[in-house]
mmCIF file with all atom_site columns, C-alpha atoms in Angstrom:
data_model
loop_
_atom_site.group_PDB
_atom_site.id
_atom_site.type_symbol
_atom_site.label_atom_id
_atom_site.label_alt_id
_atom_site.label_comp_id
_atom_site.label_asym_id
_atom_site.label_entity_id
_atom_site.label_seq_id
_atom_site.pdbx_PDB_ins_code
_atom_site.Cartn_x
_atom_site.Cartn_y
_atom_site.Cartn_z
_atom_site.occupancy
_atom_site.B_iso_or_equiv
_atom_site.pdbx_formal_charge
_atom_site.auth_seq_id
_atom_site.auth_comp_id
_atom_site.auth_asym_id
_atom_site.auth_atom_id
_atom_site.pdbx_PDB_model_num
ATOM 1   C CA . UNK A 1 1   ? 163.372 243.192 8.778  1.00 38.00 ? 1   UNK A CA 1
ATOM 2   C CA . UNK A 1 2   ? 166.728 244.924 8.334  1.00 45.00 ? 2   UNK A CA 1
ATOM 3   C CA . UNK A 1 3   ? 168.975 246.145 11.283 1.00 50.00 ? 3   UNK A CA 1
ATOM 4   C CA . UNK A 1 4   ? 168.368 248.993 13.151 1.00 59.00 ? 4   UNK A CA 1
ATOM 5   C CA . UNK A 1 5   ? 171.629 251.309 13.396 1.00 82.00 ? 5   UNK A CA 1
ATOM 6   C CA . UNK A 1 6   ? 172.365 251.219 16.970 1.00 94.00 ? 6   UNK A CA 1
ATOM 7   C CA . UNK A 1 7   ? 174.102 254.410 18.185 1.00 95.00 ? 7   UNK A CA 1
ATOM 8   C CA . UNK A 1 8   ? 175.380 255.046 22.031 1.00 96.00 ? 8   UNK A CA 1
ATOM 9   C CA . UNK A 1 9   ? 176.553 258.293 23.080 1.00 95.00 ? 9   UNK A CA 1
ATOM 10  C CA . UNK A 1 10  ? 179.968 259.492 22.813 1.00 95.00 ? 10  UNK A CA 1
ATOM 11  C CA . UNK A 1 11  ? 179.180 260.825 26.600 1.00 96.00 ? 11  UNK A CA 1
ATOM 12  C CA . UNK A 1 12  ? 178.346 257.330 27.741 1.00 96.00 ? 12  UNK A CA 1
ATOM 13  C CA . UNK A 1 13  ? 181.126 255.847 25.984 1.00 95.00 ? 13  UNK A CA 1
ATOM 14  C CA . UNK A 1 14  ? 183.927 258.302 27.646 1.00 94.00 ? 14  UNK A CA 1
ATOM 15  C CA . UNK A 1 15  ? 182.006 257.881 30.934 1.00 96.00 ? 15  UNK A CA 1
ATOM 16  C CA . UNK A 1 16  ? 182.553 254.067 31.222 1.00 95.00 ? 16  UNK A CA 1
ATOM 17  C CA . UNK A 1 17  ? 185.724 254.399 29.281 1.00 94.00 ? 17  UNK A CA 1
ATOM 18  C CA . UNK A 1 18  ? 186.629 256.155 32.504 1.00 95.00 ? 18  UNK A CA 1
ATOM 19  C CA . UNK A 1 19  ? 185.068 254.163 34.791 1.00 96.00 ? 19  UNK A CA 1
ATOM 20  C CA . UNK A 1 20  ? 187.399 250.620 33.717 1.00 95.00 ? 20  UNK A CA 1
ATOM 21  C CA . UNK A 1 21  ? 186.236 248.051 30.704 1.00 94.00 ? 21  UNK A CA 1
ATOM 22  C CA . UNK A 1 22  ? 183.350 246.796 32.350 1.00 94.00 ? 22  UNK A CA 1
ATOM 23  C CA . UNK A 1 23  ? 181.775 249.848 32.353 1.00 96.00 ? 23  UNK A CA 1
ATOM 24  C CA . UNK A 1 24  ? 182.938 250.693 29.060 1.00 97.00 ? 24  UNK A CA 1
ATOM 25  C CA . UNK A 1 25  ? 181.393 247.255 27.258 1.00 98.00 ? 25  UNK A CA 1
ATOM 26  C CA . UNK A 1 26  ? 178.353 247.859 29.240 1.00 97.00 ? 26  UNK A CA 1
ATOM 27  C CA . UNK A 1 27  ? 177.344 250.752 27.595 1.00 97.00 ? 27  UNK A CA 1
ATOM 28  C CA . UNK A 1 28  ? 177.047 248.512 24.189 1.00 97.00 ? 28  UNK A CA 1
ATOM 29  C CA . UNK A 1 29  ? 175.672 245.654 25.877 1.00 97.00 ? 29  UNK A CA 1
ATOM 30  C CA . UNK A 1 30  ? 172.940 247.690 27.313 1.00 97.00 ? 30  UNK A CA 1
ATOM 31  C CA . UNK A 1 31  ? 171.657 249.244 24.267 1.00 96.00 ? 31  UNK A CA 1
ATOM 32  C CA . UNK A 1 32  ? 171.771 245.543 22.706 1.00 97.00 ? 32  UNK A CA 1
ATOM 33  C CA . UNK A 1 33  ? 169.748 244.134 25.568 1.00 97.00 ? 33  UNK A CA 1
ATOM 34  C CA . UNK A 1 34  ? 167.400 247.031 24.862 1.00 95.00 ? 34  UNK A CA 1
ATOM 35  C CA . UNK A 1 35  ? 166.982 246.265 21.481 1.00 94.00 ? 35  UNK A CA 1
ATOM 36  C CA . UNK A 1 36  ? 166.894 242.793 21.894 1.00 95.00 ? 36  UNK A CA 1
ATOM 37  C CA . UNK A 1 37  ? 164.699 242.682 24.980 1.00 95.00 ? 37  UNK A CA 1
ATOM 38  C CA . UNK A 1 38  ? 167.403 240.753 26.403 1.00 92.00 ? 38  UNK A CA 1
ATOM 39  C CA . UNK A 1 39  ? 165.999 237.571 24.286 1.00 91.00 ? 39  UNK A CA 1
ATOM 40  C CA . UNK A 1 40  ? 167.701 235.874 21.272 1.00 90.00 ? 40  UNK A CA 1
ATOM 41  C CA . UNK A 1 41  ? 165.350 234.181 19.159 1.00 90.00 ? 41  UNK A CA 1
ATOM 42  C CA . UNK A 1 42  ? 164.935 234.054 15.285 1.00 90.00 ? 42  UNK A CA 1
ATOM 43  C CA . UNK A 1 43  ? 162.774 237.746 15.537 1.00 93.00 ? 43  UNK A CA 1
ATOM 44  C CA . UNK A 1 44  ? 165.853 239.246 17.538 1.00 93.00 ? 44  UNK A CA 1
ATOM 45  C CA . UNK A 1 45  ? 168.661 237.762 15.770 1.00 93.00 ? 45  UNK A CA 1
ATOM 46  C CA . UNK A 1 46  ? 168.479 239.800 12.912 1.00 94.00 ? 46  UNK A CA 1
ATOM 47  C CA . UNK A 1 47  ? 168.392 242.848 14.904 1.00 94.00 ? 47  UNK A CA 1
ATOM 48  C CA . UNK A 1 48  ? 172.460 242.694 15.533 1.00 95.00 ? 48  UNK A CA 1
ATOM 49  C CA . UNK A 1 49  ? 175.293 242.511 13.684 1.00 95.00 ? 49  UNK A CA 1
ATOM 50  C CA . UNK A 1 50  ? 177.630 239.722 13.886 1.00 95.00 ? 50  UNK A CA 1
ATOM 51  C CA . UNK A 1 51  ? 179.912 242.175 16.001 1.00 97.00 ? 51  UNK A CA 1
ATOM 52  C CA . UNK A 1 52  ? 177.269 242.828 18.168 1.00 97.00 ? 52  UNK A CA 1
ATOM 53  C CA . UNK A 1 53  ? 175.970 239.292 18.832 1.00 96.00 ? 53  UNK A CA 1
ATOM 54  C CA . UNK A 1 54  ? 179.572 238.230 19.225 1.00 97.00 ? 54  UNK A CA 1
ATOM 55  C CA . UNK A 1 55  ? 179.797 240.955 22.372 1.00 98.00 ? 55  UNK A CA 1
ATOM 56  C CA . UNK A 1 56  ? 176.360 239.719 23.587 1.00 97.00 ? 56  UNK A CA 1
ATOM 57  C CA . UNK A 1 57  ? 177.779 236.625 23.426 1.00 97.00 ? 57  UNK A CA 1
ATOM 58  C CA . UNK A 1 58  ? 180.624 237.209 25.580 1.00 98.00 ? 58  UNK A CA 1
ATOM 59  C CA . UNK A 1 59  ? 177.864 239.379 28.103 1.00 97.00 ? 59  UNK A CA 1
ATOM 60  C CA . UNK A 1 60  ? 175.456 236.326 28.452 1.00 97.00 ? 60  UNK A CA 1
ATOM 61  C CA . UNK A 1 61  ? 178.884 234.028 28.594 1.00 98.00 ? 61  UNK A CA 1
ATOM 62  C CA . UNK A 1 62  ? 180.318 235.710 31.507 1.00 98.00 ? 62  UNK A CA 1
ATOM 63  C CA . UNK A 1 63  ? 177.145 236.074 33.747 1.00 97.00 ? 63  UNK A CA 1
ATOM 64  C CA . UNK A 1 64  ? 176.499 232.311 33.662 1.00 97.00 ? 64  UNK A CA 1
ATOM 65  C CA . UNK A 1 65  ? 179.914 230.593 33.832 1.00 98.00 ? 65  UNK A CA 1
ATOM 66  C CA . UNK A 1 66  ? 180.945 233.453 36.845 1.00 97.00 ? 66  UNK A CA 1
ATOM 67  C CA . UNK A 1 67  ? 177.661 232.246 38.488 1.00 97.00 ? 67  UNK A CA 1
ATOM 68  C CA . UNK A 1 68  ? 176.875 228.714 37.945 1.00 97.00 ? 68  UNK A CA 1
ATOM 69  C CA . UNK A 1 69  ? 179.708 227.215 35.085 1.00 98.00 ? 69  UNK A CA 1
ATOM 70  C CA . UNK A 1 70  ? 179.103 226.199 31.794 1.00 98.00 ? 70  UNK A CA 1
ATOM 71  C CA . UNK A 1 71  ? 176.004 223.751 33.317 1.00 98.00 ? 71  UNK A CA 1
ATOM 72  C CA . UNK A 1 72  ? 174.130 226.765 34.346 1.00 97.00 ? 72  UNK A CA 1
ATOM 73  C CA . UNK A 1 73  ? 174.928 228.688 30.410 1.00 98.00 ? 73  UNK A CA 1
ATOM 74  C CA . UNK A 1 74  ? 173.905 225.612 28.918 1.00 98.00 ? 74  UNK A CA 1
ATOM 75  C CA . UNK A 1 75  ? 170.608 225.389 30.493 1.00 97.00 ? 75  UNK A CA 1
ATOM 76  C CA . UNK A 1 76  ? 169.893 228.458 30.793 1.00 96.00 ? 76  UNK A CA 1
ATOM 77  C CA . UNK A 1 77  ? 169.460 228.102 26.793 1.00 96.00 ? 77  UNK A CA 1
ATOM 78  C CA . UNK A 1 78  ? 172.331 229.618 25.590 1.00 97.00 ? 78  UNK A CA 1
ATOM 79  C CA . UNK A 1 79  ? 174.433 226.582 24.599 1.00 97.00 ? 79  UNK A CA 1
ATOM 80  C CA . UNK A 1 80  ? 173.226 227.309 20.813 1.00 96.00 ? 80  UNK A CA 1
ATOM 81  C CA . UNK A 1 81  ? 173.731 230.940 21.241 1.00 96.00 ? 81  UNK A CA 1
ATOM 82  C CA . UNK A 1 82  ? 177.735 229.991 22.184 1.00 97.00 ? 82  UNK A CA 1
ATOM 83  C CA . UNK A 1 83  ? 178.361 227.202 20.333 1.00 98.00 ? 83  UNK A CA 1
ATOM 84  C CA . UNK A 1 84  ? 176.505 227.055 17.224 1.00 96.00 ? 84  UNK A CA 1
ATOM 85  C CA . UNK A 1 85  ? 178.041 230.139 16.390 1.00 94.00 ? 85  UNK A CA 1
ATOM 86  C CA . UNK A 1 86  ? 181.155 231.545 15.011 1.00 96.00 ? 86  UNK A CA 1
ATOM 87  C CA . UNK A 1 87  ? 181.493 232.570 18.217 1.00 97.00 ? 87  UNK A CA 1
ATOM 88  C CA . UNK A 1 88  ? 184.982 230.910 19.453 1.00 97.00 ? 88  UNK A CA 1
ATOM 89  C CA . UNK A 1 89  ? 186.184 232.072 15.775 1.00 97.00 ? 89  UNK A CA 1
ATOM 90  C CA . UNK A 1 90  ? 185.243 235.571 16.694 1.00 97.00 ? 90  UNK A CA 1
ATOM 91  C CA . UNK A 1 91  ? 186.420 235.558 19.998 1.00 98.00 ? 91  UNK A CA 1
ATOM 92  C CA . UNK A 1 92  ? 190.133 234.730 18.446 1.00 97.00 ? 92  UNK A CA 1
ATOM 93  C CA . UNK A 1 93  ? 189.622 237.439 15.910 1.00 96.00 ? 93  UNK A CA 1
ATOM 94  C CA . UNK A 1 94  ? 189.494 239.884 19.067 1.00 97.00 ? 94  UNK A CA 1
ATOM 95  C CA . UNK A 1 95  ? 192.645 238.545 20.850 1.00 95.00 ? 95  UNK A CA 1
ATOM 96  C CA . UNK A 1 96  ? 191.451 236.247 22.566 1.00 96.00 ? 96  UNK A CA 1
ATOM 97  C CA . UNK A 1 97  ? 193.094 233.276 21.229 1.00 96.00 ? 97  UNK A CA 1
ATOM 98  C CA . UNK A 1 98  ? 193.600 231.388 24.567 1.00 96.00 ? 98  UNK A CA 1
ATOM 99  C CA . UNK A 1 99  ? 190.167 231.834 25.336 1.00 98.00 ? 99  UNK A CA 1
ATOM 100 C CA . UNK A 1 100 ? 188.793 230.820 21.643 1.00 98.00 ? 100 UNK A CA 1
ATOM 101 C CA . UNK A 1 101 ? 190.527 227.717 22.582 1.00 98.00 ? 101 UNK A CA 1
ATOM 102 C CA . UNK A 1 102 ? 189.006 227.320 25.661 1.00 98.00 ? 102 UNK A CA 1
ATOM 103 C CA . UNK A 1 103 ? 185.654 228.111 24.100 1.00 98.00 ? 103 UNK A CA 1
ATOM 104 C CA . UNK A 1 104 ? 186.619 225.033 21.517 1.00 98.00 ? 104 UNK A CA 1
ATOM 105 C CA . UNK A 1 105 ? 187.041 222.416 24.217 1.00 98.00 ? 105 UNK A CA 1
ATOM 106 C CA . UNK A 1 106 ? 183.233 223.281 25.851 1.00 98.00 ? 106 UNK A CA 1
ATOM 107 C CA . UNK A 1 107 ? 181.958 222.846 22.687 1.00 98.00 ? 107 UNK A CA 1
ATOM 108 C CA . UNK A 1 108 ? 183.659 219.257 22.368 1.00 98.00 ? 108 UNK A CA 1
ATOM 109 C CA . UNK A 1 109 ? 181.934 218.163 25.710 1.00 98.00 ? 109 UNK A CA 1
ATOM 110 C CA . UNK A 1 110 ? 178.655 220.096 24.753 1.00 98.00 ? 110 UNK A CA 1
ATOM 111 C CA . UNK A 1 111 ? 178.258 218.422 21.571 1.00 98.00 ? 111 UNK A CA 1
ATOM 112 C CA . UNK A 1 112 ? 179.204 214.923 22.945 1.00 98.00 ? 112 UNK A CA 1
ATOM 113 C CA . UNK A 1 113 ? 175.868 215.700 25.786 1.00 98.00 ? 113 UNK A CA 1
ATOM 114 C CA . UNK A 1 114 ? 174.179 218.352 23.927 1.00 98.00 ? 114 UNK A CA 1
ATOM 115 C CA . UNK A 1 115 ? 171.083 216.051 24.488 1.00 97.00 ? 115 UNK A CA 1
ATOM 116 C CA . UNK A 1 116 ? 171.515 215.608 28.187 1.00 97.00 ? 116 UNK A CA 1
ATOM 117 C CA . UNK A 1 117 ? 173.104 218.780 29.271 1.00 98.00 ? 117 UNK A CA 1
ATOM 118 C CA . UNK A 1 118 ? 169.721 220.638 27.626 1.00 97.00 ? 118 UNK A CA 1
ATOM 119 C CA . UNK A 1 119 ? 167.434 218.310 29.095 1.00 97.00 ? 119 UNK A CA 1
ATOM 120 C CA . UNK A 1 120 ? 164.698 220.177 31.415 1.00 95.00 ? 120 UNK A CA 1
ATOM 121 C CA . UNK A 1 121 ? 165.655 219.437 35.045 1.00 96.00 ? 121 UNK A CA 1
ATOM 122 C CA . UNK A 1 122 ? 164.268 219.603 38.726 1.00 96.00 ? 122 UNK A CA 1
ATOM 123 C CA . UNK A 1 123 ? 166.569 221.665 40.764 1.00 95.00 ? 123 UNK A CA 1
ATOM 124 C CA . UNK A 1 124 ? 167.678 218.763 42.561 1.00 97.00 ? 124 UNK A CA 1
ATOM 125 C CA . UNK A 1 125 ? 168.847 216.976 39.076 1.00 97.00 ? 125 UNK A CA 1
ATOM 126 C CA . UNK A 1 126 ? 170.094 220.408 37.953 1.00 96.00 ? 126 UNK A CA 1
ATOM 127 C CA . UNK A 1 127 ? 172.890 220.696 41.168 1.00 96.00 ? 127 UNK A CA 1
ATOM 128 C CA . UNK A 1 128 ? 173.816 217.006 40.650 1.00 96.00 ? 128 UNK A CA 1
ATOM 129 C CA . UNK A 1 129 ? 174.788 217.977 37.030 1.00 97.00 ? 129 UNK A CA 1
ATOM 130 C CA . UNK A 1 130 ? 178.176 219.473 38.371 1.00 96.00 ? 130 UNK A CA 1
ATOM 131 C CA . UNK A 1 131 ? 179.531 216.090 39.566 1.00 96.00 ? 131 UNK A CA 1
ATOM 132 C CA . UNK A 1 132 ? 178.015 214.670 36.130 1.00 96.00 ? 132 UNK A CA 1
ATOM 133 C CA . UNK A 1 133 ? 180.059 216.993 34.112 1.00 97.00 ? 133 UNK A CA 1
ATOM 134 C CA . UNK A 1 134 ? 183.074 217.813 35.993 1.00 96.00 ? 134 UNK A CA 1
ATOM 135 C CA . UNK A 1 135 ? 184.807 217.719 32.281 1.00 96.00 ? 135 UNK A CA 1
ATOM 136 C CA . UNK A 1 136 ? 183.988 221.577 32.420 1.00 98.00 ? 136 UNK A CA 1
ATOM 137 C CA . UNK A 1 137 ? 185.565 222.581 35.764 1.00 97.00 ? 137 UNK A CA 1
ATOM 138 C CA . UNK A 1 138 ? 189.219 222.899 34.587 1.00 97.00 ? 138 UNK A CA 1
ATOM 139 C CA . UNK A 1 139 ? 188.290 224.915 31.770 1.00 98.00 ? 139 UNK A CA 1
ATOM 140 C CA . UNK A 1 140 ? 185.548 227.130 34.201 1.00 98.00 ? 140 UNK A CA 1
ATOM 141 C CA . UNK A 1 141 ? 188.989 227.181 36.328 1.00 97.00 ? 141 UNK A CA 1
ATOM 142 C CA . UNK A 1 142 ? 191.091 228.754 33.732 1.00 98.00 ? 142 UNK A CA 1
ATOM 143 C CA . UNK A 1 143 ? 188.193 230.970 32.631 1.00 98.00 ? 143 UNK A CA 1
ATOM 144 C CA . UNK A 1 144 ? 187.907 232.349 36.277 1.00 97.00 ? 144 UNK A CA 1
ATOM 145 C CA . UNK A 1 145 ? 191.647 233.141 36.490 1.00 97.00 ? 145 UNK A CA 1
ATOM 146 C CA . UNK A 1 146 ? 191.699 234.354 32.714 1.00 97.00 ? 146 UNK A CA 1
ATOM 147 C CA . UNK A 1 147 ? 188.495 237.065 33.001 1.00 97.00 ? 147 UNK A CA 1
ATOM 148 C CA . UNK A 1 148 ? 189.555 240.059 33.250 1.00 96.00 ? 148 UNK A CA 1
ATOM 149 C CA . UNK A 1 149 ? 192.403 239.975 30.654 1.00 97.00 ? 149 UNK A CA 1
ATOM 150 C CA . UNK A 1 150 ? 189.783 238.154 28.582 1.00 97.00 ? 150 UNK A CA 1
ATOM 151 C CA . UNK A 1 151 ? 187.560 241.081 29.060 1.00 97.00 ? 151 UNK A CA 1
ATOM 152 C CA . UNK A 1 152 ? 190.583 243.402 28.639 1.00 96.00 ? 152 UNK A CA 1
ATOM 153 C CA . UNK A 1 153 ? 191.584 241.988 25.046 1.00 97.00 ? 153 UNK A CA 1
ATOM 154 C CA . UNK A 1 154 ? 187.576 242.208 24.029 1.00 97.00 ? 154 UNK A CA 1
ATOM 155 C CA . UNK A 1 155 ? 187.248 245.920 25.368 1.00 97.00 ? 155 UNK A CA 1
ATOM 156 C CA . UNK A 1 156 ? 190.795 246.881 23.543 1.00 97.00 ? 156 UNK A CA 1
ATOM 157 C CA . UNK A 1 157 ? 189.513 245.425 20.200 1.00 98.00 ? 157 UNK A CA 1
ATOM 158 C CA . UNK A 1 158 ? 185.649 247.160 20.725 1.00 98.00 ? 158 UNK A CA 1
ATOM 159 C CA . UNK A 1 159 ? 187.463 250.315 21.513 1.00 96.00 ? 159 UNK A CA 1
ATOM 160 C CA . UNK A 1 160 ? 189.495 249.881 17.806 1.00 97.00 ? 160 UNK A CA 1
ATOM 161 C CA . UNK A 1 161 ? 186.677 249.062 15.672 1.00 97.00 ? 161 UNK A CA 1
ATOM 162 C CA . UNK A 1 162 ? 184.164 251.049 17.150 1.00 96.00 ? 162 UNK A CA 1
ATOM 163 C CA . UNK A 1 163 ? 181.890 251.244 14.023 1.00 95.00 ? 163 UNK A CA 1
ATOM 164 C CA . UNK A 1 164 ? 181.041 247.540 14.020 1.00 96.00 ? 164 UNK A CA 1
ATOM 165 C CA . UNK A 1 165 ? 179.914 247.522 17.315 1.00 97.00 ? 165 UNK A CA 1
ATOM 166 C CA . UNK A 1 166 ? 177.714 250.551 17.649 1.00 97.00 ? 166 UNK A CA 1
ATOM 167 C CA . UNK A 1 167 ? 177.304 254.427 15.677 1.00 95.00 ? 167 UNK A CA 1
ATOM 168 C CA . UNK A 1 168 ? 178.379 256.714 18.053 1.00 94.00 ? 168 UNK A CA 1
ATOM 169 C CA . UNK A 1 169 ? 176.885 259.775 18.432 1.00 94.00 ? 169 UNK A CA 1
#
């Protein structure tokens, strides 16, 4: 199956352009969650470029850790989707160096308890995780202070290399 060319609207675009950087990195997002169905799975992986993963990366990234930490990304299933990807490598390619980094040291606890952090849990077992693996709150920590300039740096380099991310039309 060979990619689809994904195209957004110029009027979108300059709309959430307007409207700050979230808005502005939704507009991709959204169209990749549309062609996705918001799943990532061998049949919707080849559907996006590595550009495009690397921003639905960040998308899925954000939403858990703001919510529940890197526990909650991990098992909600995207601990693969993160870290078996080039995904810290990328984010340093877009600026973000200090949060590639930060990116680097999750993985190091991840793949130390891959097998126990994806293990299917009880809610009960799931909230008693955080005490288990307080090894991620100083990096959740830095992540919550660093988001927006994160998100800056990744919406500055989407905005320069438009074409890899999306055909606008």
């Amino acid at each position: 199956m060979e990619m689809n060319q994904i195209t957004v609207s110029d009027a979108d675009l300059r709309k959430g352009a307007e409207e700050g950087m979230d808005a502005f990195l939704k507009v991709f997002i959204d169209k990749y969650l549309e062609v996705t169905g918001g799943k990532i799975n061998a049949d919707t992986m080849p559907l996006l470029n590595g550009y495009q993963h690397t921003l639905l990366g960040y998308h899925f990234f954000r939403e858990e850790v703001m919510e529940g930490g890197f526990v909650q990304l991990i098992q909600n299933g995207y601990g693969p989707y993160i870290f078996d990807n080039p995904f810290a490598k990328a984010m340093r390619m877009f600026g973000a160096k200090d949060f590639s980094k930060l990116i680097y040291e999750a993985k190091k606890i991840y793949d130390a308890h891959r097998a126990d952090l994806e293990k299917e849990r009880t809610e009960e077992e799931f909230m008693a995780m955080y005490e288990q693996y307080e090894a991620f709150d100083d990096l959740e920590e830095q992540y919550m202070e660093e988001e927006e300039q994160i998100t800056a740096q990744i919406a500055t380099y989407v905005d320069e290399h438009l074409d890899s991310f999306a055909q606008v039309q």
